[in-house]
Amino acid sequence: MRRKMLTAPLAAVAALAMLAACSTDPALDDPATTESAEDPAAEEPAEGEGEEAEEGSSDDWFDQAVFDTQYDQRSATFEGDPNAPHLQYIDGPMTDTSEFAAEGPHKVCFSNASISNPWRQTGWITMNEQLKVLQESGVISEMETRDAQDDDNTQIADIDYFINEGNCDAFVISPSSTAALTPAVERACDTGLPVVVFDRGVETDCATTFIHPIGGYAWGIDTAEFLVDNLEEGDKVVALRILPGVDVLEHRWAAAEKIFSENGIEAVDYFTGADPTEIKKIISDELATGDVQGVWMDAGDGAVAAIEAFEDAGVDYPVMTGEDEMSFLRKWEDTGLTGLAPVYSNFQWRTPLLALEMIFAGEEVPTEWVLPQTPITEAERADFLAANEGMPDGHYAKFGGEDLPGYPQVWQDRVIP
């Protein structure tokens, strides 16, 4: 299908993109690695799981200026070595960090939203391998980490603990959510120490640098355009969404829904809670009422369950978008379906510590550090499968840790630090 051309004037402001978790797998196995209390509410199912999403709800999340910015950034030229994508960035304003120049080693205090899913666990392993390198080189003495287990109040308390303790040389913060964490991040900035925010954003520009891939709109654009190009007007797409209210997930769907509606694709979306059983039921119910030509996902967790529902029904595979999680890449290859693996650049977990290395040396860093975010196509799939042979299904192909000392064993063993 030939999609309609989307006119996208260059926006005047850069986007603040917030990363989302990619599944709901169990959290940290070893309580000794975190000092935060477990939140009982974290085990409760998200509101709306397994239910058809409200029609038109994406309107509340759509921002044309941010859509336009991320549309253009997908084809931007990135500064730096393509062989080190975790250090690449889109040219833009730089932050002078000369005031932070100091001899090492330095203590880093890391407030993490969670490691409650395979995407975050993969990144956490990579981050710890990068930490070892910087410890050996004398840049970082230690990284004290507090894990909020996806609870805003816990993470706010964690950040305040670090501030009140007074033993940090720098803060790294991966926020659990945007608005709720903004005041705590501002309090960290008020200490006068370097603050690196990554993964999801906050509603303040006080951080020394904010690190993230292009964003949720870019994901939605890449995936929806792929489906439109491989389907016919009037075809039906089932959109599988993890849960409502998470900015980056809502942005993914808002962008995709816009493109589907402009190109005559019938799209119905459901919240699944990333539950494979629920995903299978949704697909099976839709197939019982008629043909489904496409499947769109706001994260690849559960993609295999969706494919298996088509197999169980004995019908043709759909055109489908998943993610660069190994389970989807392997199933995609086995089935031969028409697919795309969008990426949310897991290698970004290295970048905050390398940014601190630059900051402690007094070097400029991008004020908003926008990393590459490029989907894996069918032509590239075999290369990524070969490069990640022996990795567990929950591993992410673009993890970016191949040059770190523990490769490949620590990712294969998947022992969460």
Tab-separated table of C-alpha atoms in Angstrom:
chain	number	residue	atom	x	y	z
A	1	MET	CA	0.000	0.000	0.000
A	2	ARG	CA	1.273	3.472	-0.796
A	3	ARG	CA	0.891	5.603	2.293
A	4	LYS	CA	-0.111	9.221	2.138
A	5	MET	CA	2.755	11.654	2.493
A	6	LEU	CA	2.982	13.242	5.915
A	7	THR	CA	4.180	16.809	5.906
A	8	ALA	CA	6.353	17.370	8.925
A	9	PRO	CA	7.851	20.850	9.354
A	10	LEU	CA	10.901	20.957	11.589
A	11	ALA	CA	9.799	21.756	15.101
A	12	ALA	CA	11.514	24.555	16.930
A	13	VAL	CA	11.906	22.674	20.146
A	14	ALA	CA	13.436	19.303	20.934
A	15	ALA	CA	11.284	16.521	22.268
A	16	LEU	CA	11.384	15.182	25.773
A	17	ALA	CA	11.022	11.445	25.301
A	18	MET	CA	10.314	9.143	28.207
A	19	LEU	CA	11.305	5.502	28.041
A	20	ALA	CA	9.007	2.826	29.160
A	21	ALA	CA	9.451	-0.658	30.510
A	22	CYS	CA	9.065	-3.360	27.875
A	23	SER	CA	7.465	-6.137	29.933
A	24	THR	CA	6.274	-7.027	33.394
A	25	ASP	CA	8.674	-9.780	34.352
A	26	PRO	CA	9.630	-10.330	38.023
A	27	ALA	CA	11.714	-7.671	39.696
A	28	LEU	CA	15.090	-7.804	41.361
A	29	ASP	CA	15.845	-11.269	42.665
A	30	ASP	CA	18.321	-10.327	45.377
A	31	PRO	CA	16.983	-7.881	47.995
A	32	ALA	CA	20.544	-7.138	49.074
A	33	THR	CA	21.118	-5.156	45.898
A	34	THR	CA	18.486	-2.555	46.773
A	35	GLU	CA	17.619	-0.599	49.878
A	36	SER	CA	14.086	0.327	48.809
A	37	ALA	CA	11.074	-1.429	50.308
A	38	GLU	CA	8.919	-3.422	47.911
A	39	ASP	CA	5.693	-1.713	46.898
A	40	PRO	CA	2.724	-4.087	47.391
A	41	ALA	CA	0.713	-2.170	44.808
A	42	ALA	CA	3.273	-3.034	42.142
A	43	GLU	CA	1.798	-6.529	41.909
A	44	GLU	CA	-1.723	-5.269	41.219
A	45	PRO	CA	-2.830	-5.419	37.571
A	46	ALA	CA	-2.901	-2.149	35.708
A	47	GLU	CA	-6.304	-0.566	35.215
A	48	GLY	CA	-7.795	-1.598	31.917
A	49	GLU	CA	-5.714	-4.732	31.376
A	50	GLY	CA	-7.322	-7.080	28.901
A	51	GLU	CA	-9.954	-4.522	27.907
A	52	GLU	CA	-10.455	-2.724	24.651
A	53	ALA	CA	-8.877	0.697	24.958
A	54	GLU	CA	-11.106	3.734	24.995
A	55	GLU	CA	-11.708	5.101	21.546
A	56	GLY	CA	-9.931	8.393	20.868
A	57	SER	CA	-7.954	8.312	24.108
A	58	SER	CA	-4.686	8.936	22.259
A	59	ASP	CA	-5.846	12.491	21.488
A	60	ASP	CA	-4.910	13.478	25.022
A	61	TRP	CA	-1.323	12.370	24.399
A	62	PHE	CA	-0.695	13.562	20.853
A	63	ASP	CA	1.587	16.574	20.389
A	64	GLN	CA	2.088	17.630	16.773
A	65	ALA	CA	5.304	19.577	17.455
A	66	VAL	CA	6.955	16.621	19.184
A	67	PHE	CA	5.692	14.277	16.468
A	68	ASP	CA	7.275	16.539	13.827
A	69	THR	CA	10.567	16.752	15.718
A	70	GLN	CA	10.897	12.995	16.109
A	71	TYR	CA	9.759	12.402	12.525
A	72	ASP	CA	12.738	14.471	11.354
A	73	GLN	CA	15.195	13.083	13.908
A	74	ARG	CA	14.749	9.575	12.468
A	75	SER	CA	16.795	10.706	9.460
A	76	ALA	CA	19.152	13.040	11.330
A	77	THR	CA	22.932	12.818	11.113
A	78	PHE	CA	24.404	11.656	14.406
A	79	GLU	CA	27.719	12.971	15.646
A	80	GLY	CA	30.348	10.458	16.717
A	81	ASP	CA	31.511	6.966	15.791
A	82	PRO	CA	28.747	4.713	14.387
A	83	ASN	CA	30.583	1.775	15.966
A	84	ALA	CA	29.909	3.342	19.380
A	85	PRO	CA	26.217	4.316	19.085
A	86	HIS	CA	25.988	4.756	22.873
A	87	LEU	CA	28.193	7.848	22.441
A	88	GLN	CA	26.523	9.284	19.355
A	89	TYR	CA	24.212	12.284	19.564
A	90	ILE	CA	22.298	14.759	17.425
A	91	ASP	CA	24.114	18.081	17.177
A	92	GLY	CA	22.570	20.697	19.449
A	93	PRO	CA	23.181	22.798	22.559
A	94	MET	CA	26.088	21.676	24.758
A	95	THR	CA	26.503	22.040	28.518
A	96	ASP	CA	29.741	23.508	29.869
A	97	THR	CA	30.873	21.198	32.685
A	98	SER	CA	34.187	22.853	33.535
A	99	GLU	CA	32.912	23.624	37.047
A	100	PHE	CA	32.694	19.877	37.729
A	101	ALA	CA	36.240	19.035	36.630
A	102	ALA	CA	37.972	17.129	39.425
A	103	GLU	CA	40.428	14.325	39.953
A	104	GLY	CA	38.828	10.953	40.605
A	105	PRO	CA	37.712	8.567	41.762
A	106	HIS	CA	34.144	9.741	42.402
A	107	LYS	CA	31.123	8.193	44.059
A	108	VAL	CA	28.012	7.954	41.883
A	109	CYS	CA	24.542	7.693	43.404
A	110	PHE	CA	22.042	5.998	41.096
A	111	SER	CA	18.294	6.221	41.662
A	112	ASN	CA	16.732	3.596	39.398
A	113	ALA	CA	13.027	3.255	38.627
A	114	SER	CA	13.355	-0.534	38.573
A	115	ILE	CA	14.827	-3.576	36.905
A	116	SER	CA	11.420	-5.212	36.739
A	117	ASN	CA	11.475	-6.390	33.127
A	118	PRO	CA	13.905	-7.945	30.619
A	119	TRP	CA	14.666	-4.638	28.874
A	120	ARG	CA	15.740	-2.992	32.105
A	121	GLN	CA	17.562	-6.106	33.293
A	122	THR	CA	19.579	-6.254	30.085
A	123	GLY	CA	20.513	-2.592	30.471
A	124	TRP	CA	21.360	-3.007	34.150
A	125	ILE	CA	23.822	-5.801	33.331
A	126	THR	CA	25.438	-3.618	30.661
A	127	MET	CA	25.633	-0.645	33.021
A	128	ASN	CA	27.429	-2.695	35.651
A	129	GLU	CA	29.960	-3.932	33.105
A	130	GLN	CA	30.620	-0.322	32.071
A	131	LEU	CA	30.983	0.576	35.740
A	132	LYS	CA	33.758	-2.006	36.167
A	133	VAL	CA	35.729	-0.384	33.346
A	134	LEU	CA	35.437	3.082	34.885
A	135	GLN	CA	36.344	1.764	38.324
A	136	GLU	CA	39.487	0.154	36.921
A	137	SER	CA	40.452	3.422	35.219
A	138	GLY	CA	39.966	5.374	38.465
A	139	VAL	CA	37.051	7.523	37.320
A	140	ILE	CA	34.413	6.053	39.648
A	141	SER	CA	35.038	4.650	43.120
A	142	GLU	CA	31.604	3.098	43.616
A	143	MET	CA	27.998	3.384	42.480
A	144	GLU	CA	25.462	3.211	45.282
A	145	THR	CA	22.121	2.163	43.798
A	146	ARG	CA	18.638	2.350	45.209
A	147	ASP	CA	15.908	0.545	43.270
A	148	ALA	CA	12.405	2.016	43.531
A	149	GLN	CA	10.638	-1.059	42.130
A	150	ASP	CA	8.435	1.119	39.911
A	151	ASP	CA	7.034	3.195	42.777
A	152	ASP	CA	7.139	7.006	42.544
A	153	ASN	CA	7.014	7.613	46.290
A	154	THR	CA	9.813	5.148	46.917
A	155	GLN	CA	11.998	6.775	44.289
A	156	ILE	CA	11.347	10.263	45.665
A	157	ALA	CA	12.446	8.996	49.083
A	158	ASP	CA	15.509	7.372	47.502
A	159	ILE	CA	16.638	10.624	45.892
A	160	ASP	CA	16.068	12.563	49.101
A	161	TYR	CA	18.051	9.912	50.974
A	162	PHE	CA	21.011	10.453	48.663
A	163	ILE	CA	20.749	14.231	49.034
A	164	ASN	CA	20.521	14.114	52.823
A	165	GLU	CA	23.289	11.528	53.107
A	166	GLY	CA	25.662	14.003	51.446
A	167	ASN	CA	28.127	11.375	50.221
A	168	CYS	CA	27.457	11.631	46.470
A	169	ASP	CA	29.724	13.230	43.874
A	170	ALA	CA	27.086	12.927	41.147
A	171	PHE	CA	23.524	11.721	40.635
A	172	VAL	CA	22.207	9.412	37.937
A	173	ILE	CA	18.408	9.203	37.832
A	174	SER	CA	16.165	6.986	35.715
A	175	PRO	CA	12.692	8.292	36.688
A	176	SER	CA	9.758	5.979	37.284
A	177	SER	CA	7.430	8.667	35.921
A	178	THR	CA	7.651	12.208	34.657
A	179	ALA	CA	5.668	14.734	36.674
A	180	ALA	CA	5.925	13.024	40.058
A	181	LEU	CA	9.732	12.837	39.981
A	182	THR	CA	10.320	16.385	38.747
A	183	PRO	CA	10.568	18.064	42.204
A	184	ALA	CA	12.975	15.400	43.486
A	185	VAL	CA	15.212	15.819	40.430
A	186	GLU	CA	15.168	19.572	40.986
A	187	ARG	CA	16.256	19.043	44.583
A	188	ALA	CA	19.167	16.956	43.338
A	189	CYS	CA	20.102	19.768	40.938
A	190	ASP	CA	19.970	22.260	43.802
A	191	THR	CA	22.892	20.457	45.466
A	192	GLY	CA	25.190	21.861	42.788
A	193	LEU	CA	26.425	18.388	41.844
A	194	PRO	CA	26.185	16.913	38.327
A	195	VAL	CA	22.820	15.313	37.596
A	196	VAL	CA	22.358	12.890	34.696
A	197	VAL	CA	18.775	11.919	33.831
A	198	PHE	CA	18.239	9.055	31.411
A	199	ASP	CA	15.631	6.607	30.165
A	200	ARG	CA	12.528	8.668	30.991
A	201	GLY	CA	12.394	12.420	31.302
A	202	VAL	CA	11.118	14.924	33.835
A	203	GLU	CA	9.507	18.346	33.536
A	204	THR	CA	12.641	20.368	34.221
A	205	ASP	CA	15.784	21.165	32.259
A	206	CYS	CA	17.985	21.493	35.353
A	207	ALA	CA	19.924	18.256	34.724
A	208	THR	CA	23.463	18.488	33.399
A	209	THR	CA	22.364	16.203	30.563
A	210	PHE	CA	19.220	14.282	29.663
A	211	ILE	CA	19.999	11.058	27.764
A	212	HIS	CA	17.426	9.167	25.678
A	213	PRO	CA	16.853	7.622	22.245
A	214	ILE	CA	14.718	9.613	19.827
A	215	GLY	CA	11.384	8.798	21.441
A	216	GLY	CA	8.006	7.133	21.470
A	217	TYR	CA	6.634	9.024	18.477
A	218	ALA	CA	9.549	7.767	16.375
A	219	TRP	CA	8.675	4.193	17.405
A	220	GLY	CA	5.037	4.757	16.435
A	221	ILE	CA	5.976	6.293	13.099
A	222	ASP	CA	8.419	3.525	12.145
A	223	THR	CA	6.006	0.740	13.044
A	224	ALA	CA	2.813	2.230	11.595
A	225	GLU	CA	4.485	3.196	8.330
A	226	PHE	CA	5.829	-0.348	8.019
A	227	LEU	CA	2.356	-1.826	8.470
A	228	VAL	CA	0.768	0.661	6.069
A	229	ASP	CA	3.390	-0.136	3.426
A	230	ASN	CA	2.674	-3.864	3.708
A	231	LEU	CA	-1.125	-3.799	4.026
A	232	GLU	CA	-4.059	-2.638	1.926
A	233	GLU	CA	-6.533	0.115	2.670
A	234	GLY	CA	-9.340	-1.350	4.777
A	235	ASP	CA	-7.171	-4.062	6.357
A	236	LYS	CA	-7.511	-4.654	10.079
A	237	VAL	CA	-4.711	-4.220	12.625
A	238	VAL	CA	-4.939	-5.348	16.239
A	239	ALA	CA	-2.841	-3.096	18.475
A	240	LEU	CA	-1.576	-4.708	21.673
A	241	ARG	CA	-0.698	-2.181	24.364
A	242	ILE	CA	0.793	-2.946	27.757
A	243	LEU	CA	-1.043	-0.432	29.946
A	244	PRO	CA	-2.425	3.102	29.873
A	245	GLY	CA	-0.886	6.280	31.225
A	246	VAL	CA	2.817	5.704	30.544
A	247	ASP	CA	3.982	8.606	28.405
A	248	VAL	CA	6.238	6.812	25.950
A	249	LEU	CA	3.741	3.998	25.385
A	250	GLU	CA	0.956	6.505	24.830
A	251	HIS	CA	3.180	8.441	22.408
A	252	ARG	CA	3.904	5.256	20.444
A	253	TRP	CA	0.213	4.578	20.028
A	254	ALA	CA	-0.761	8.215	19.376
A	255	ALA	CA	1.681	8.387	16.452
A	256	ALA	CA	0.651	4.999	15.095
A	257	GLU	CA	-3.070	5.719	15.365
A	258	LYS	CA	-2.631	8.975	13.445
A	259	ILE	CA	-0.891	7.188	10.581
A	260	PHE	CA	-3.389	4.302	10.515
A	261	SER	CA	-6.364	6.657	10.361
A	262	GLU	CA	-4.795	8.771	7.609
A	263	ASN	CA	-4.210	5.688	5.473
A	264	GLY	CA	-7.488	3.823	5.843
A	265	ILE	CA	-6.270	1.072	8.149
A	266	GLU	CA	-8.868	-0.247	10.600
A	267	ALA	CA	-7.110	-0.432	13.971
A	268	VAL	CA	-8.523	-1.678	17.269
A	269	ASP	CA	-6.365	-1.473	20.388
A	270	TYR	CA	-6.378	-3.429	23.641
A	271	PHE	CA	-4.528	-3.196	26.940
A	272	THR	CA	-2.917	-6.542	27.749
A	273	GLY	CA	-0.762	-6.049	30.833
A	274	ALA	CA	1.867	-7.923	28.760
A	275	ASP	CA	0.111	-11.128	29.812
A	276	PRO	CA	0.714	-13.836	27.158
A	277	THR	CA	-2.565	-15.577	28.037
A	278	GLU	CA	-4.512	-12.341	27.609
A	279	ILE	CA	-2.707	-11.587	24.352
A	280	LYS	CA	-3.636	-14.986	22.951
A	281	LYS	CA	-7.258	-14.504	24.001
A	282	ILE	CA	-7.491	-11.076	22.373
A	283	ILE	CA	-6.076	-12.318	19.078
A	284	SER	CA	-8.206	-15.474	19.144
A	285	ASP	CA	-11.372	-13.460	19.795
A	286	GLU	CA	-10.560	-11.064	16.954
A	287	LEU	CA	-9.846	-13.924	14.552
A	288	ALA	CA	-13.170	-15.516	15.488
A	289	THR	CA	-14.986	-12.414	14.244
A	290	GLY	CA	-13.036	-11.931	11.019
A	291	ASP	CA	-9.642	-11.620	9.379
A	292	VAL	CA	-6.759	-9.804	11.042
A	293	GLN	CA	-4.068	-8.711	8.631
A	294	GLY	CA	-1.709	-6.904	11.017
A	295	VAL	CA	-0.498	-6.814	14.624
A	296	TRP	CA	1.043	-3.701	16.177
A	297	MET	CA	2.684	-3.732	19.615
A	298	ASP	CA	3.863	-0.866	21.820
A	299	ALA	CA	6.551	-3.249	23.153
A	300	GLY	CA	7.634	-6.662	21.965
A	301	ASP	CA	7.069	-8.560	25.176
A	302	GLY	CA	4.352	-11.095	24.412
A	303	ALA	CA	4.948	-11.029	20.659
A	304	VAL	CA	5.467	-14.784	20.530
A	305	ALA	CA	2.082	-15.351	22.204
A	306	ALA	CA	0.408	-13.203	19.548
A	307	ILE	CA	2.024	-15.215	16.762
A	308	GLU	CA	1.038	-18.496	18.413
A	309	ALA	CA	-2.607	-17.379	18.428
A	310	PHE	CA	-2.520	-17.256	14.625
A	311	GLU	CA	-0.921	-20.694	14.554
A	312	ASP	CA	-3.583	-22.082	16.880
A	313	ALA	CA	-6.295	-20.712	14.602
A	314	GLY	CA	-4.666	-22.186	11.517
A	315	VAL	CA	-4.669	-18.885	9.619
A	316	ASP	CA	-1.980	-16.944	7.780
A	317	TYR	CA	0.562	-15.015	9.790
A	318	PRO	CA	-0.046	-11.265	10.072
A	319	VAL	CA	2.228	-8.422	9.119
A	320	MET	CA	3.667	-7.626	12.523
A	321	THR	CA	5.894	-5.316	14.536
A	322	GLY	CA	7.527	-6.578	17.743
A	323	GLU	CA	10.813	-5.448	19.289
A	324	ASP	CA	14.503	-6.411	19.295
A	325	GLU	CA	13.993	-8.905	22.125
A	326	MET	CA	15.536	-12.225	21.090
A	327	SER	CA	12.310	-14.210	21.510
A	328	PHE	CA	10.611	-12.152	18.784
A	329	LEU	CA	13.616	-12.175	16.457
A	330	ARG	CA	13.811	-15.968	16.681
A	331	LYS	CA	10.093	-16.520	16.155
A	332	TRP	CA	10.129	-14.039	13.284
A	333	GLU	CA	12.873	-16.027	11.571
A	334	ASP	CA	11.204	-19.392	12.240
A	335	THR	CA	7.849	-18.328	10.809
A	336	GLY	CA	8.985	-16.196	7.878
A	337	LEU	CA	6.270	-13.650	8.600
A	338	THR	CA	6.571	-10.079	7.348
A	339	GLY	CA	7.930	-8.224	10.343
A	340	LEU	CA	9.890	-5.341	11.814
A	341	ALA	CA	11.700	-5.075	15.136
A	342	PRO	CA	11.523	-1.492	16.419
A	343	VAL	CA	14.235	-0.597	18.904
A	344	TYR	CA	14.386	1.524	22.009
A	345	SER	CA	18.206	1.487	22.125
A	346	ASN	CA	19.029	-0.551	25.199
A	347	PHE	CA	22.666	0.530	24.834
A	348	GLN	CA	21.689	3.825	26.445
A	349	TRP	CA	22.400	2.253	29.850
A	350	ARG	CA	26.128	2.738	29.195
A	351	THR	CA	25.842	6.396	28.321
A	352	PRO	CA	25.159	7.980	31.765
A	353	LEU	CA	28.401	6.669	33.265
A	354	LEU	CA	30.409	7.648	30.201
A	355	ALA	CA	28.786	11.078	30.374
A	356	LEU	CA	30.001	11.384	33.963
A	357	GLU	CA	33.508	10.487	32.828
A	358	MET	CA	33.327	13.467	30.469
A	359	ILE	CA	31.769	15.708	33.122
A	360	PHE	CA	34.439	14.898	35.709
A	361	ALA	CA	37.021	15.777	33.035
A	362	GLY	CA	35.301	19.129	32.481
A	363	GLU	CA	34.313	18.277	28.907
A	364	GLU	CA	31.172	19.557	27.233
A	365	VAL	CA	28.230	17.161	26.997
A	366	PRO	CA	25.026	17.473	24.989
A	367	THR	CA	22.342	19.223	27.011
A	368	GLU	CA	19.814	16.834	25.519
A	369	TRP	CA	21.707	13.735	24.464
A	370	VAL	CA	19.581	12.130	21.732
A	371	LEU	CA	20.829	8.645	20.836
A	372	PRO	CA	20.185	6.706	17.603
A	373	GLN	CA	17.037	4.590	17.442
A	374	THR	CA	16.967	2.381	14.353
A	375	PRO	CA	14.645	-0.620	13.840
A	376	ILE	CA	15.960	-4.032	12.805
A	377	THR	CA	14.697	-5.009	9.359
A	378	GLU	CA	14.354	-8.448	7.814
A	379	ALA	CA	17.571	-7.846	5.862
A	380	GLU	CA	19.461	-7.268	9.136
A	381	ARG	CA	17.755	-9.912	11.256
A	382	ALA	CA	20.154	-12.767	10.482
A	383	ASP	CA	23.163	-10.649	11.427
A	384	PHE	CA	21.659	-9.743	14.812
A	385	LEU	CA	20.650	-13.342	15.472
A	386	ALA	CA	24.178	-14.505	14.720
A	387	ALA	CA	25.751	-11.778	16.824
A	388	ASN	CA	23.536	-12.696	19.779
A	389	GLU	CA	23.688	-16.463	19.464
A	390	GLY	CA	23.539	-18.081	22.889
A	391	MET	CA	21.783	-15.118	24.499
A	392	PRO	CA	18.555	-15.857	26.436
A	393	ASP	CA	15.164	-14.956	24.976
A	394	GLY	CA	14.828	-11.940	27.278
A	395	HIS	CA	18.025	-10.384	25.918
A	396	TYR	CA	17.855	-7.344	23.611
A	397	ALA	CA	19.820	-7.483	20.379
A	398	LYS	CA	20.929	-3.837	20.405
A	399	PHE	CA	22.314	-3.910	23.932
A	400	GLY	CA	25.644	-2.451	22.813
A	401	GLY	CA	27.976	-4.215	25.245
A	402	GLU	CA	30.050	-6.299	22.854
A	403	ASP	CA	33.282	-4.455	23.714
A	404	LEU	CA	32.873	-4.737	27.489
A	405	PRO	CA	35.006	-7.219	29.456
A	406	GLY	CA	32.229	-9.585	30.513
A	407	TYR	CA	30.962	-10.193	26.964
A	408	PRO	CA	29.307	-12.540	26.189
A	409	GLN	CA	29.216	-14.606	29.372
A	410	VAL	CA	27.577	-12.212	31.807
A	411	TRP	CA	24.652	-11.547	29.448
A	412	GLN	CA	24.305	-15.262	28.679
A	413	ASP	CA	24.281	-16.159	32.382
A	414	ARG	CA	21.891	-13.247	33.042
A	415	VAL	CA	22.792	-13.000	36.711
A	416	ILE	CA	21.271	-9.685	37.779
A	417	PRO	CA	23.927	-7.726	39.752
